[in-house]
Amino acid sequence: MSALTAVHTIADLRSLVARWRKAGERVALVPTMGALHEGHISLTQIAREKGAKTLVSIFVNPTQFAPHEDFGKYPRTFEADCARLRTAQVDAVFAPLPEDIYPEGFCTTISLAGPATAGLEDKFRPTHFAGVATIVAKLLLQATPDLAIFGQKDFQQLAVIRQMALDLDLHIEIIGAPTIRAEDGLALSSRNAYLSQEERAIAPLLHANMQAAAKAIVAGGAIETTLDQARTAITQAGFAIDYLELRDARSLAKIEKLSDRPLRLLAAARLGKTRLIDNIAVNG
Ligand code: PAF
């Protein structure tokens, strides 16, 4: 197992990155909220493959949770996370204190449009992306990495971050990494830990029905009819659907008919108290 440097202050983070830079290293940041699983580890592997020093941030960001959401019970497993990062040969972990990230008087938020207002996650979590964009901008400015890696599982989040990095001239390569799934197709997520045994058995049906719908659409099925059938099947399996939508993969705009542009099928659905999100490519 390799050594994992842990830093907790912004000053220590900046010194560490400055040492790496002086030694001619490139730096990759993998922002996370901890409760790490194989999906997160796959992001660190991409950083290593790029030959960069790998820095993982762990911060459960309060501003991206609405008051009724799961901020309080979000899993916090710092020691286990560090053990996983050591095994994955990650170079450093940055785990700041909330009061250093949001000191008294903090009052700046990034205001978003474009992919952040596509009517998907934003419709159900209206304050979420402002919180995400603000913390990600802060982490990118604190760590000044050459590249930052995010999972495609949060597909709209990835689009929001790409747009923000472009608009603010951050000059950091944003990499979107494929979703890692359990053998039964369930997308890995820290929130899967909330599922009961019974719910866990039902959970893969979200992805299975999405795959069936994508296949039917590619085979020429009418888009809205196919989506309605999938919505019915997902509801009958026990989910309460927030959305199941076919969108342009780049702009996240609504689409009326198939074209040769890449499309994405995106869904959010609640199973008991757990909210699951997923998305798949439809035509390349
Ligand atoms: O995807 C996440 O885990 C979070 O939204 C992120 C990007 C770490 C920001 O808090």
CSV table of C-alpha atoms and ligand atoms in Angstrom, one decimal:
chain,number,residue,atom,x,y,z
A,1,MET,CA,0.0,0.0,0.0
A,2,SER,CA,1.3,3.5,-0.9
A,3,ALA,CA,1.5,6.5,1.4
A,4,LEU,CA,-1.6,8.8,1.3
A,5,THR,CA,-1.0,12.4,2.3
A,6,ALA,CA,-3.9,13.9,4.1
A,7,VAL,CA,-4.4,17.7,4.1
A,8,HIS,CA,-7.2,19.5,5.8
A,9,THR,CA,-6.5,23.2,5.2
A,10,ILE,CA,-6.5,25.2,2.0
A,11,ALA,CA,-3.0,26.5,2.8
A,12,ASP,CA,-1.6,22.9,3.2
A,13,LEU,CA,-3.3,21.9,-0.1
A,14,ARG,CA,-1.7,24.8,-1.9
A,15,SER,CA,1.8,23.9,-0.5
A,16,LEU,CA,1.3,20.3,-1.5
A,17,VAL,CA,0.3,21.2,-5.1
A,18,ALA,CA,3.1,23.7,-5.3
A,19,ARG,CA,5.6,21.0,-4.4
A,20,TRP,CA,4.2,18.7,-7.0
A,21,ARG,CA,4.3,21.4,-9.6
A,22,LYS,CA,7.9,22.2,-8.7
A,23,ALA,CA,8.7,18.6,-9.4
A,24,GLY,CA,7.2,18.9,-12.8
A,25,GLU,CA,4.1,16.8,-12.0
A,26,ARG,CA,0.6,17.2,-13.5
A,27,VAL,CA,-2.2,17.2,-11.0
A,28,ALA,CA,-5.6,15.6,-11.3
A,29,LEU,CA,-8.5,16.3,-8.9
A,30,VAL,CA,-11.3,13.9,-8.2
A,31,PRO,CA,-14.0,15.8,-6.2
A,32,THR,CA,-16.2,13.6,-4.0
A,33,MET,CA,-18.4,13.7,-1.0
A,34,GLY,CA,-16.8,10.5,0.4
A,35,ALA,CA,-18.6,7.2,1.1
A,36,LEU,CA,-16.3,6.0,-1.6
A,37,HIS,CA,-17.1,3.0,-3.8
A,38,GLU,CA,-15.7,1.4,-7.0
A,39,GLY,CA,-17.2,4.2,-9.1
A,40,HIS,CA,-15.0,6.8,-7.3
A,41,ILE,CA,-12.0,4.5,-7.5
A,42,SER,CA,-12.5,4.2,-11.2
A,43,LEU,CA,-12.1,8.0,-11.4
A,44,THR,CA,-8.8,7.8,-9.5
A,45,GLN,CA,-7.6,5.1,-11.9
A,46,ILE,CA,-8.3,7.5,-14.9
A,47,ALA,CA,-6.2,10.1,-13.1
A,48,ARG,CA,-3.3,7.6,-12.6
A,49,GLU,CA,-3.6,6.5,-16.3
A,50,LYS,CA,-3.1,10.1,-17.3
A,51,GLY,CA,0.1,10.1,-15.3
A,52,ALA,CA,-1.0,12.8,-13.0
A,53,LYS,CA,-0.6,13.1,-9.2
A,54,THR,CA,-4.0,12.1,-7.9
A,55,LEU,CA,-5.8,14.2,-5.4
A,56,VAL,CA,-9.2,13.2,-4.0
A,57,SER,CA,-11.3,15.8,-2.2
A,58,ILE,CA,-13.8,14.6,0.4
A,59,PHE,CA,-16.4,17.2,1.5
A,60,VAL,CA,-20.1,16.7,2.1
A,61,ASN,CA,-21.1,20.0,0.7
A,62,PRO,CA,-24.1,21.4,2.7
A,63,THR,CA,-25.1,24.0,0.0
A,64,GLN,CA,-26.1,21.4,-2.6
A,65,PHE,CA,-28.7,19.8,-0.2
A,66,ALA,CA,-32.1,21.3,0.3
A,67,PRO,CA,-33.3,21.5,3.9
A,68,HIS,CA,-35.5,18.4,3.5
A,69,GLU,CA,-32.8,16.4,1.9
A,70,ASP,CA,-30.3,13.9,3.4
A,71,PHE,CA,-27.3,16.1,4.4
A,72,GLY,CA,-27.5,15.0,8.0
A,73,LYS,CA,-27.6,11.3,7.3
A,74,TYR,CA,-25.3,11.3,4.2
A,75,PRO,CA,-22.8,8.5,4.9
A,76,ARG,CA,-19.5,9.8,6.4
A,77,THR,CA,-16.8,7.1,6.3
A,78,PHE,CA,-13.5,9.0,6.3
A,79,GLU,CA,-11.3,6.2,7.7
A,80,ALA,CA,-12.7,3.5,5.4
A,81,ASP,CA,-12.4,6.0,2.5
A,82,CYS,CA,-8.7,6.6,3.2
A,83,ALA,CA,-8.0,2.9,3.3
A,84,ARG,CA,-9.6,2.5,-0.1
A,85,LEU,CA,-7.6,5.5,-1.5
A,86,ARG,CA,-4.4,3.9,-0.1
A,87,THR,CA,-5.2,0.7,-1.9
A,88,ALA,CA,-5.9,2.6,-5.1
A,89,GLN,CA,-2.5,4.3,-4.7
A,90,VAL,CA,-4.0,7.8,-4.6
A,91,ASP,CA,-1.4,10.4,-3.7
A,92,ALA,CA,-3.4,12.7,-1.4
A,93,VAL,CA,-6.8,13.4,0.1
A,94,PHE,CA,-8.1,16.9,0.8
A,95,ALA,CA,-10.7,16.9,3.6
A,96,PRO,CA,-11.5,20.5,4.5
A,97,LEU,CA,-13.6,21.7,7.5
A,98,PRO,CA,-16.9,23.3,6.6
A,99,GLU,CA,-15.9,26.5,8.4
A,100,ASP,CA,-12.9,26.8,6.1
A,101,ILE,CA,-15.0,26.3,3.0
A,102,TYR,CA,-17.8,28.5,4.1
A,103,PRO,CA,-16.4,31.0,6.7
A,104,GLU,CA,-18.8,33.4,8.4
A,105,GLY,CA,-19.9,36.0,6.0
A,106,PHE,CA,-19.6,33.8,2.9
A,107,CYS,CA,-22.2,35.0,0.5
A,108,THR,CA,-21.2,34.3,-3.1
A,109,THR,CA,-23.0,31.7,-5.3
A,110,ILE,CA,-22.5,30.9,-9.0
A,111,SER,CA,-25.6,31.7,-10.9
A,112,LEU,CA,-26.4,29.2,-13.7
A,113,ALA,CA,-28.4,28.7,-16.9
A,114,GLY,CA,-28.0,26.4,-19.9
A,115,PRO,CA,-27.7,22.8,-18.9
A,116,ALA,CA,-28.4,23.7,-15.3
A,117,THR,CA,-32.0,24.7,-16.2
A,118,ALA,CA,-32.8,21.8,-18.6
A,119,GLY,CA,-35.8,20.8,-16.5
A,120,LEU,CA,-34.3,17.5,-15.2
A,121,GLU,CA,-32.6,17.4,-11.7
A,122,ASP,CA,-33.1,21.2,-11.5
A,123,LYS,CA,-36.9,20.8,-11.6
A,124,PHE,CA,-36.8,18.6,-8.5
A,125,ARG,CA,-33.8,20.1,-6.7
A,126,PRO,CA,-33.9,23.8,-7.7
A,127,THR,CA,-31.0,25.0,-5.5
A,128,HIS,CA,-28.8,21.9,-6.1
A,129,PHE,CA,-26.6,23.0,-9.0
A,130,ALA,CA,-25.8,26.4,-7.6
A,131,GLY,CA,-24.4,24.6,-4.6
A,132,VAL,CA,-22.5,22.1,-6.8
A,133,ALA,CA,-21.1,24.7,-9.1
A,134,THR,CA,-20.0,26.9,-6.3
A,135,ILE,CA,-18.2,24.2,-4.4
A,136,VAL,CA,-16.6,22.7,-7.5
A,137,ALA,CA,-15.4,26.2,-8.6
A,138,LYS,CA,-13.9,26.7,-5.1
A,139,LEU,CA,-12.2,23.2,-5.1
A,140,LEU,CA,-10.8,23.9,-8.6
A,141,LEU,CA,-9.5,27.3,-7.6
A,142,GLN,CA,-8.0,25.9,-4.4
A,143,ALA,CA,-6.3,22.8,-6.0
A,144,THR,CA,-5.6,24.4,-9.4
A,145,PRO,CA,-5.5,20.9,-11.1
A,146,ASP,CA,-4.7,20.3,-14.8
A,147,LEU,CA,-7.6,18.0,-15.0
A,148,ALA,CA,-10.6,17.1,-12.9
A,149,ILE,CA,-12.6,13.9,-13.2
A,150,PHE,CA,-16.4,13.4,-12.6
A,151,GLY,CA,-18.7,10.4,-13.1
A,152,GLN,CA,-21.2,10.4,-16.0
A,153,LYS,CA,-23.7,9.0,-13.6
A,154,ASP,CA,-24.5,12.6,-12.6
A,155,PHE,CA,-24.8,13.5,-16.2
A,156,GLN,CA,-26.5,16.9,-15.8
A,157,GLN,CA,-24.0,17.8,-13.1
A,158,LEU,CA,-21.2,17.0,-15.5
A,159,ALA,CA,-22.7,19.2,-18.2
A,160,VAL,CA,-23.1,22.0,-15.7
A,161,ILE,CA,-19.5,21.7,-14.6
A,162,ARG,CA,-18.2,21.6,-18.2
A,163,GLN,CA,-20.1,24.8,-19.0
A,164,MET,CA,-19.0,26.5,-15.8
A,165,ALA,CA,-15.3,25.7,-16.5
A,166,LEU,CA,-15.7,27.0,-20.0
A,167,ASP,CA,-17.6,30.2,-19.1
A,168,LEU,CA,-15.2,31.1,-16.3
A,169,ASP,CA,-12.0,30.3,-18.3
A,170,LEU,CA,-10.8,27.9,-15.7
A,171,HIS,CA,-8.5,26.2,-18.2
A,172,ILE,CA,-8.9,22.9,-16.5
A,173,GLU,CA,-9.7,19.7,-18.6
A,174,ILE,CA,-13.0,18.3,-17.3
A,175,ILE,CA,-13.2,14.5,-17.9
A,176,GLY,CA,-16.4,12.6,-17.7
A,177,ALA,CA,-15.9,8.9,-16.7
A,178,PRO,CA,-18.3,6.0,-17.5
A,179,THR,CA,-20.8,4.9,-14.8
A,180,ILE,CA,-19.7,1.8,-12.9
A,181,ARG,CA,-22.5,-0.7,-12.3
A,182,ALA,CA,-23.2,-3.6,-10.0
A,183,GLU,CA,-23.5,-7.0,-11.9
A,184,ASP,CA,-27.2,-6.6,-12.0
A,185,GLY,CA,-27.0,-3.2,-13.7
A,186,LEU,CA,-27.6,-0.9,-10.7
A,187,ALA,CA,-25.4,2.2,-11.0
A,188,LEU,CA,-23.1,2.5,-8.0
A,189,SER,CA,-23.9,5.4,-5.7
A,190,SER,CA,-23.2,6.2,-2.1
A,191,ARG,CA,-27.0,6.5,-1.7
A,192,ASN,CA,-27.5,2.8,-2.5
A,193,ALA,CA,-26.5,2.2,1.1
A,194,TYR,CA,-30.0,3.6,2.1
A,195,LEU,CA,-31.8,0.8,0.2
A,196,SER,CA,-33.4,-2.0,2.2
A,197,GLN,CA,-32.7,-5.6,1.0
A,198,GLU,CA,-36.1,-5.7,-0.7
A,199,GLU,CA,-35.5,-2.3,-2.4
A,200,ARG,CA,-32.0,-3.4,-3.5
A,201,ALA,CA,-33.6,-6.3,-5.3
A,202,ILE,CA,-36.0,-4.0,-7.2
A,203,ALA,CA,-33.4,-1.2,-7.8
A,204,PRO,CA,-31.8,-2.7,-11.0
A,205,LEU,CA,-35.2,-2.6,-12.7
A,206,LEU,CA,-34.7,1.2,-13.3
A,207,HIS,CA,-31.7,0.5,-15.5
A,208,ALA,CA,-33.3,-2.6,-17.1
A,209,ASN,CA,-36.4,-0.6,-18.2
A,210,MET,CA,-34.2,2.3,-19.4
A,211,GLN,CA,-32.2,-0.1,-21.6
A,212,ALA,CA,-35.3,-1.7,-23.0
A,213,ALA,CA,-36.7,1.7,-23.8
A,214,ALA,CA,-33.5,2.8,-25.5
A,215,LYS,CA,-33.4,-0.3,-27.6
A,216,ALA,CA,-37.0,0.1,-28.6
A,217,ILE,CA,-36.4,3.8,-29.6
A,218,VAL,CA,-33.3,2.9,-31.7
A,219,ALA,CA,-35.4,0.1,-33.4
A,220,GLY,CA,-37.9,2.8,-34.5
A,221,GLY,CA,-40.4,2.9,-31.6
A,222,ALA,CA,-42.3,6.2,-31.2
A,223,ILE,CA,-40.4,8.1,-28.6
A,224,GLU,CA,-43.2,9.4,-26.3
A,225,THR,CA,-45.1,6.1,-26.5
A,226,THR,CA,-42.0,4.1,-25.6
A,227,LEU,CA,-41.1,6.4,-22.8
A,228,ASP,CA,-44.7,6.2,-21.4
A,229,GLN,CA,-44.5,2.4,-21.5
A,230,ALA,CA,-41.2,2.5,-19.6
A,231,ARG,CA,-42.6,4.9,-17.1
A,232,THR,CA,-45.5,2.6,-16.5
A,233,ALA,CA,-43.2,-0.4,-16.1
A,234,ILE,CA,-40.9,1.5,-13.7
A,235,THR,CA,-43.9,2.7,-11.6
A,236,GLN,CA,-45.3,-0.9,-11.5
A,237,ALA,CA,-41.9,-2.1,-10.2
A,238,GLY,CA,-42.4,0.1,-7.2
A,239,PHE,CA,-40.7,3.4,-8.1
A,240,ALA,CA,-42.1,6.9,-7.9
A,241,ILE,CA,-40.7,8.6,-11.0
A,242,ASP,CA,-39.5,12.2,-11.0
A,243,TYR,CA,-38.5,12.1,-14.6
A,244,LEU,CA,-37.6,9.7,-17.5
A,245,GLU,CA,-36.6,11.8,-20.5
A,246,LEU,CA,-34.8,11.5,-23.8
A,247,ARG,CA,-32.5,14.5,-24.4
A,248,ASP,CA,-29.8,15.7,-26.7
A,249,ALA,CA,-26.6,14.4,-25.0
A,250,ARG,CA,-24.7,17.7,-25.4
A,251,SER,CA,-27.2,20.5,-24.8
A,252,LEU,CA,-29.7,18.4,-22.7
A,253,ALA,CA,-32.4,20.0,-24.8
A,254,LYS,CA,-35.6,18.2,-25.5
A,255,ILE,CA,-35.7,16.3,-28.8
A,256,GLU,CA,-38.7,15.5,-30.9
A,257,LYS,CA,-37.3,12.9,-33.3
A,258,LEU,CA,-34.2,10.7,-33.7
A,259,SER,CA,-31.3,12.2,-35.5
A,260,ASP,CA,-27.6,11.2,-35.8
A,261,ARG,CA,-26.8,13.5,-32.8
A,262,PRO,CA,-25.9,11.6,-29.6
A,263,LEU,CA,-29.0,11.2,-27.3
A,264,ARG,CA,-29.2,10.4,-23.6
A,265,LEU,CA,-32.0,8.8,-21.7
A,266,LEU,CA,-32.0,10.2,-18.1
A,267,ALA,CA,-34.1,9.2,-15.1
A,268,ALA,CA,-34.6,9.9,-11.5
A,269,ALA,CA,-37.0,7.8,-9.4
A,270,ARG,CA,-37.6,7.2,-5.7
A,271,LEU,CA,-37.7,3.8,-4.2
A,272,GLY,CA,-39.0,4.2,-0.7
A,273,LYS,CA,-36.9,7.0,0.8
A,274,THR,CA,-34.0,6.6,-1.6
A,275,ARG,CA,-33.8,8.7,-4.7
A,276,LEU,CA,-31.9,7.0,-7.6
A,277,ILE,CA,-30.7,8.6,-10.7
A,278,ASP,CA,-29.3,7.0,-13.9
A,279,ASN,CA,-28.7,7.7,-17.6
A,280,ILE,CA,-27.6,5.8,-20.6
A,281,ALA,CA,-26.5,6.6,-24.2
A,282,VAL,CA,-29.2,5.9,-26.7
A,283,ASN,CA,-27.4,6.1,-30.1
A,284,GLY,CA,-23.7,6.3,-29.6
B,1,PAF,O1,-20.8,14.4,-7.3
B,1,PAF,C1,-20.5,14.7,-6.2
B,1,PAF,O2,-20.1,13.8,-5.4
B,1,PAF,C2,-20.7,16.1,-5.7
B,1,PAF,O3,-21.8,16.7,-6.3
B,1,PAF,C3,-19.4,16.9,-6.0
B,1,PAF,C4,-19.1,17.1,-7.4
B,1,PAF,C5,-18.2,16.3,-5.2
B,1,PAF,C6,-19.6,18.4,-5.4
B,1,PAF,O4,-19.9,18.3,-4.0
